[in-house]
Amino acid sequence: MDYIPAKHILVRNRSTAWFGTDHTMNLYRGCYHGCLYCDSRSDCYRIPDFDRVTAKANALPLLRDELARKVRPAFIGMGAMSDPYNPFEEALLLTRHALELIDAYGCGAAAATKSGLILRDADLYQSIQTHSPVICKITVTTADGELAAKIEPRAPSPARRLKAVEGLARAGIFCGVLLMPVLPFLEDRPEQVLEVVDRAADAGARFIYPGFGVTMRQGQREYFLRQLDLAFPDQNLSQRYLARYGSRYQCPSPRARQLWEIFARRCQDRGLLYRMPHIVSAATRGYGDRQLSFFS
Ligand code: SF4
């Protein structure tokens, strides 16, 4: 494991639209999971060699100092640019120690991951939940293990991720599934989407939040399309993507509207929250005036 120095660790979000969080934190740079579609490979982020994970050497003292200076408790999101539960975290415990600080300073935490290692920290999420909101998000883009192994080659299987949802739910932690991206031509058949909804509900998820499509931009687009053709050599996917989306950033599934309708209906039937304001409201309910401040 290599280390890099960091000047800051908490980045203030421009809005609280994404799960109500007002700060973002990345303790690692790069990611191990190798998802073909990963936006963090885009040139604008300037992370060459994205598949190599490095840790921010002074992350914990920086976090402690930045938390100590906060007037109002922060609601901190993790997992935007790298998975906080990459395999190195098991021994390194950076995420775990950061959660201990977040807990000690009375802040809230939201984490997005594809790893069951999140269950190790269930005790800390439970403790944080006694004073502040917690949102644990497990990404599942397909319930099909073989398909996931091609698209997210080094990430744990969907079955293991759903087991993590089950464990978190059983521990009483507010958790759900991120169903995004749903890759056009690969993961966007109605039955594929409904299977993820059903498996999430069976696992005890409180919510499922979808993105029926993918994003593509400079650097990441070229990598993504090249890898798609390698992983699915008979499907001519790069040409189909380019013919439909060209150089666009937002690339919605051709079935996005239909998917949204059947998805929403199934979520209602299964008692899952699926609209952002409802998810945030449920996660922050009971934490006094903080609930409103997240939307300000
Ligand atoms: S887990 Fe997230 S950060 Fe890591 S490669 Fe996949 S999409 Fe990128």
XYZ file of C-alpha atoms and ligand atoms in Angstrom:
304
model
C 0.000 0.000 0.000
C 1.337 3.415 -0.964
C 0.413 6.570 0.873
C -0.179 10.071 -0.440
C -0.375 13.262 1.619
C -3.649 15.201 1.730
C -4.260 18.885 2.467
C -7.958 18.512 3.319
C -10.162 15.560 3.982
C -13.697 16.982 4.225
C -15.074 18.618 1.094
C -18.200 20.713 1.508
C -20.962 19.671 -0.908
C -22.523 22.361 -3.068
C -25.964 21.064 -2.107
C -27.469 18.398 0.104
C -29.377 16.864 -2.807
C -27.389 13.616 -2.683
C -28.776 11.680 0.291
C -28.789 14.812 2.441
C -25.038 14.785 3.042
C -23.319 18.160 3.440
C -19.708 16.914 3.223
C -17.847 14.281 1.241
C -14.790 12.375 2.364
C -12.411 10.077 0.458
C -9.853 8.336 2.639
C -8.463 6.403 -0.303
C -7.551 7.357 -3.844
C -8.218 4.905 -6.662
C -10.316 1.772 -6.334
C -9.741 -1.956 -6.425
C -13.108 -3.132 -7.734
C -12.464 -2.415 -11.396
C -16.007 -1.501 -12.477
C -15.916 -0.914 -16.231
C -18.239 2.091 -16.044
C -16.560 3.918 -13.144
C -16.874 7.686 -13.572
C -13.829 8.300 -11.374
C -11.622 7.296 -14.325
C -12.638 10.480 -16.157
C -9.756 12.741 -17.161
C -11.175 15.624 -15.114
C -10.276 13.862 -11.847
C -6.646 13.360 -12.858
C -6.161 9.951 -11.235
C -3.798 8.008 -13.464
C -3.576 4.325 -12.613
C -7.029 4.437 -11.002
C -7.020 0.684 -10.257
C -4.157 1.086 -7.777
C -5.406 2.026 -4.315
C -3.429 4.516 -2.258
C -4.323 5.731 1.219
C -4.245 9.301 2.447
C -1.456 9.198 5.012
C -2.611 11.977 7.308
C -6.348 11.421 6.815
C -7.237 10.745 10.444
C -5.435 13.671 12.128
C -6.798 15.949 9.391
C -10.315 14.646 9.937
C -10.047 15.112 13.700
C -8.889 18.726 13.241
C -11.565 19.516 10.681
C -14.330 17.962 12.801
C -13.148 19.853 15.864
C -13.527 23.150 13.960
C -17.116 22.449 12.834
C -19.743 24.619 14.460
C -22.615 22.451 13.265
C -22.307 18.658 13.128
C -21.645 17.460 9.592
C -23.407 14.683 7.685
C -20.503 13.059 5.874
C -20.754 10.909 2.761
C -18.142 8.307 1.814
C -17.778 6.277 -1.362
C -18.086 8.915 -4.084
C -14.663 8.463 -5.712
C -13.432 5.191 -4.227
C -14.923 2.360 -2.199
C -14.309 2.983 1.538
C -14.401 -0.794 2.044
C -11.749 -1.839 -0.472
C -9.862 -5.037 0.537
C -6.970 -3.045 2.117
C -9.369 -1.495 4.602
C -9.643 -4.827 6.393
C -6.138 -4.432 7.811
C -5.738 -0.654 7.555
C -8.951 0.344 9.407
C -8.919 3.894 8.022
C -12.665 3.921 7.431
C -13.311 2.357 10.820
C -11.197 4.927 12.665
C -12.807 7.750 10.678
C -16.227 6.480 11.782
C -15.013 6.480 15.390
C -14.124 10.163 15.007
C -17.430 10.934 13.287
C -19.196 9.266 16.201
C -17.128 11.061 18.828
C -17.833 14.467 17.250
C -21.586 13.837 17.016
C -21.755 13.778 13.211
C -23.763 11.650 10.780
C -22.380 9.208 8.210
C -23.447 7.886 4.827
C -21.421 5.199 3.064
C -21.672 3.684 -0.403
C -19.907 0.396 -1.051
C -19.972 -2.881 -2.910
C -18.305 -4.774 -0.064
C -19.684 -6.825 2.796
C -16.821 -5.497 4.920
C -19.208 -2.694 5.874
C -20.810 -5.166 8.287
C -17.648 -5.116 10.396
C -18.521 -1.520 11.356
C -22.162 -2.198 12.208
C -21.416 -1.371 15.868
C -20.205 2.104 14.882
C -23.142 2.816 12.572
C -25.441 1.758 15.427
C -23.649 4.101 17.787
C -23.783 7.030 15.328
C -27.484 6.396 14.786
C -28.121 7.110 18.469
C -27.338 10.802 17.842
C -27.163 11.407 14.072
C -28.424 10.030 10.766
C -26.830 7.039 9.038
C -27.432 5.896 5.471
C -25.668 2.721 4.286
C -25.932 2.214 0.529
C -24.930 -1.038 -1.126
C -24.597 -0.818 -4.895
C -26.218 -3.634 -6.877
C -26.524 -2.976 -10.615
C -27.695 -6.498 -11.481
C -28.687 -9.588 -9.514
C -26.964 -11.779 -12.121
C -23.632 -12.912 -10.661
C -22.086 -13.856 -14.024
C -22.966 -10.535 -15.590
C -21.694 -8.619 -12.549
C -18.394 -10.525 -12.687
C -17.824 -9.088 -16.177
C -18.968 -5.559 -15.438
C -17.551 -5.195 -11.890
C -14.741 -7.789 -12.116
C -13.110 -7.481 -8.692
C -16.133 -6.464 -6.640
C -17.943 -8.962 -4.391
C -20.849 -10.803 -6.051
C -24.362 -9.336 -5.933
C -25.350 -12.192 -3.599
C -22.660 -11.168 -1.099
C -23.664 -7.528 -1.355
C -27.287 -8.402 -0.676
C -26.155 -10.443 2.323
C -24.552 -7.238 3.601
C -27.874 -5.429 3.227
C -29.489 -8.235 5.191
C -26.919 -7.983 7.984
C -27.194 -4.203 8.228
C -30.987 -4.350 8.233
C -30.923 -6.978 10.943
C -28.656 -4.720 13.000
C -31.282 -1.968 12.723
C -29.136 0.260 10.498
C -30.846 2.449 7.915
C -29.714 0.828 4.661
C -30.698 0.240 1.076
C -29.566 -0.426 -2.457
C -28.127 1.878 -5.103
C -29.379 0.470 -8.394
C -27.008 2.456 -10.587
C -25.777 2.558 -13.193
C -28.218 0.360 -15.097
C -26.210 -0.183 -18.248
C -28.096 0.223 -21.531
C -28.290 -2.991 -23.605
C -26.900 -5.105 -20.733
C -28.793 -4.554 -17.488
C -31.943 -2.729 -18.578
C -34.511 -5.406 -19.267
C -37.567 -4.952 -17.016
C -37.169 -8.393 -15.438
C -33.532 -7.600 -14.537
C -34.540 -4.400 -12.751
C -37.459 -6.027 -10.955
C -35.239 -8.837 -9.736
C -32.937 -6.347 -8.000
C -35.955 -4.620 -6.439
C -37.301 -7.924 -5.139
C -33.938 -9.098 -3.820
C -33.414 -5.742 -2.078
C -36.838 -5.960 -0.447
C -36.236 -9.584 0.582
C -32.943 -8.518 2.205
C -34.705 -5.919 4.339
C -33.604 -2.756 2.484
C -35.480 0.395 3.444
C -34.877 2.029 0.057
C -33.635 1.483 -3.451
C -32.421 4.403 -5.541
C -32.078 3.926 -9.293
C -30.242 5.424 -12.242
C -31.564 3.974 -15.492
C -28.553 4.653 -17.659
C -24.880 5.496 -17.379
C -22.662 8.554 -17.737
C -19.733 8.826 -20.107
C -17.073 11.483 -20.318
C -13.548 12.090 -21.546
C -11.140 9.367 -20.560
C -13.727 7.147 -18.907
C -15.754 6.808 -22.155
C -12.815 5.369 -24.086
C -11.907 2.956 -21.290
C -15.519 1.854 -20.749
C -16.247 1.158 -24.415
C -12.955 -0.672 -24.941
C -13.597 -2.874 -21.907
C -17.209 -3.544 -22.918
C -16.008 -4.938 -26.244
C -13.442 -7.121 -24.486
C -15.972 -8.447 -21.971
C -18.816 -8.933 -24.483
C -17.061 -9.577 -27.807
C -20.210 -10.663 -29.679
C -22.392 -7.696 -28.856
C -20.850 -4.793 -30.707
C -21.524 -2.634 -27.683
C -19.094 0.225 -28.337
C -20.683 0.871 -31.730
C -24.186 0.680 -30.284
C -23.280 3.114 -27.508
C -21.596 5.549 -29.885
C -24.456 5.373 -32.384
C -26.994 6.168 -29.680
C -25.108 8.563 -27.402
C -22.158 9.984 -29.341
C -20.206 12.243 -26.979
C -23.106 12.877 -24.575
C -22.514 12.780 -20.828
C -25.932 11.519 -19.748
C -26.744 8.233 -21.469
C -30.208 7.079 -20.366
C -31.401 3.580 -21.184
C -33.699 3.560 -24.232
C -36.207 1.958 -21.846
C -35.722 4.478 -19.017
C -39.322 5.709 -18.951
C -40.821 2.218 -19.011
C -38.324 1.032 -16.389
C -39.181 3.896 -14.076
C -42.885 3.045 -14.203
C -42.525 -0.655 -13.445
C -39.783 0.053 -10.898
C -41.929 2.579 -8.989
C -44.922 0.251 -8.981
C -42.876 -2.670 -7.659
C -41.251 -0.495 -4.962
C -44.684 0.605 -3.799
C -45.865 -3.011 -3.705
C -42.777 -4.064 -1.720
C -42.768 -1.095 0.667
C -39.437 0.337 -0.491
C -38.677 4.052 -0.527
C -37.323 5.165 -3.910
C -37.562 8.952 -4.127
C -34.662 10.953 -2.709
C -36.673 13.353 -0.480
C -38.529 10.416 1.068
C -35.299 8.486 1.700
C -33.586 11.472 3.307
C -36.637 12.340 5.326
C -36.863 8.777 6.701
C -33.133 8.673 7.486
C -33.049 12.031 9.261
C -36.389 11.814 11.084
C -36.016 12.112 14.814
C -32.768 14.096 14.773
C -34.406 17.412 15.679
C -33.730 20.526 13.626
C -30.915 18.743 11.760
C -33.589 17.160 9.584
C -34.469 20.525 8.061
C -30.938 21.861 7.943
C -29.952 19.089 5.541
C -32.174 20.613 2.881
C -31.046 24.216 3.405
S -16.624 0.471 -6.596
Fe -17.189 2.561 -7.180
S -15.272 3.731 -7.114
Fe -14.740 1.547 -7.182
S -14.408 1.074 -9.340
Fe -16.541 0.567 -8.827
S -17.712 2.436 -9.359
Fe -15.530 3.026 -9.216
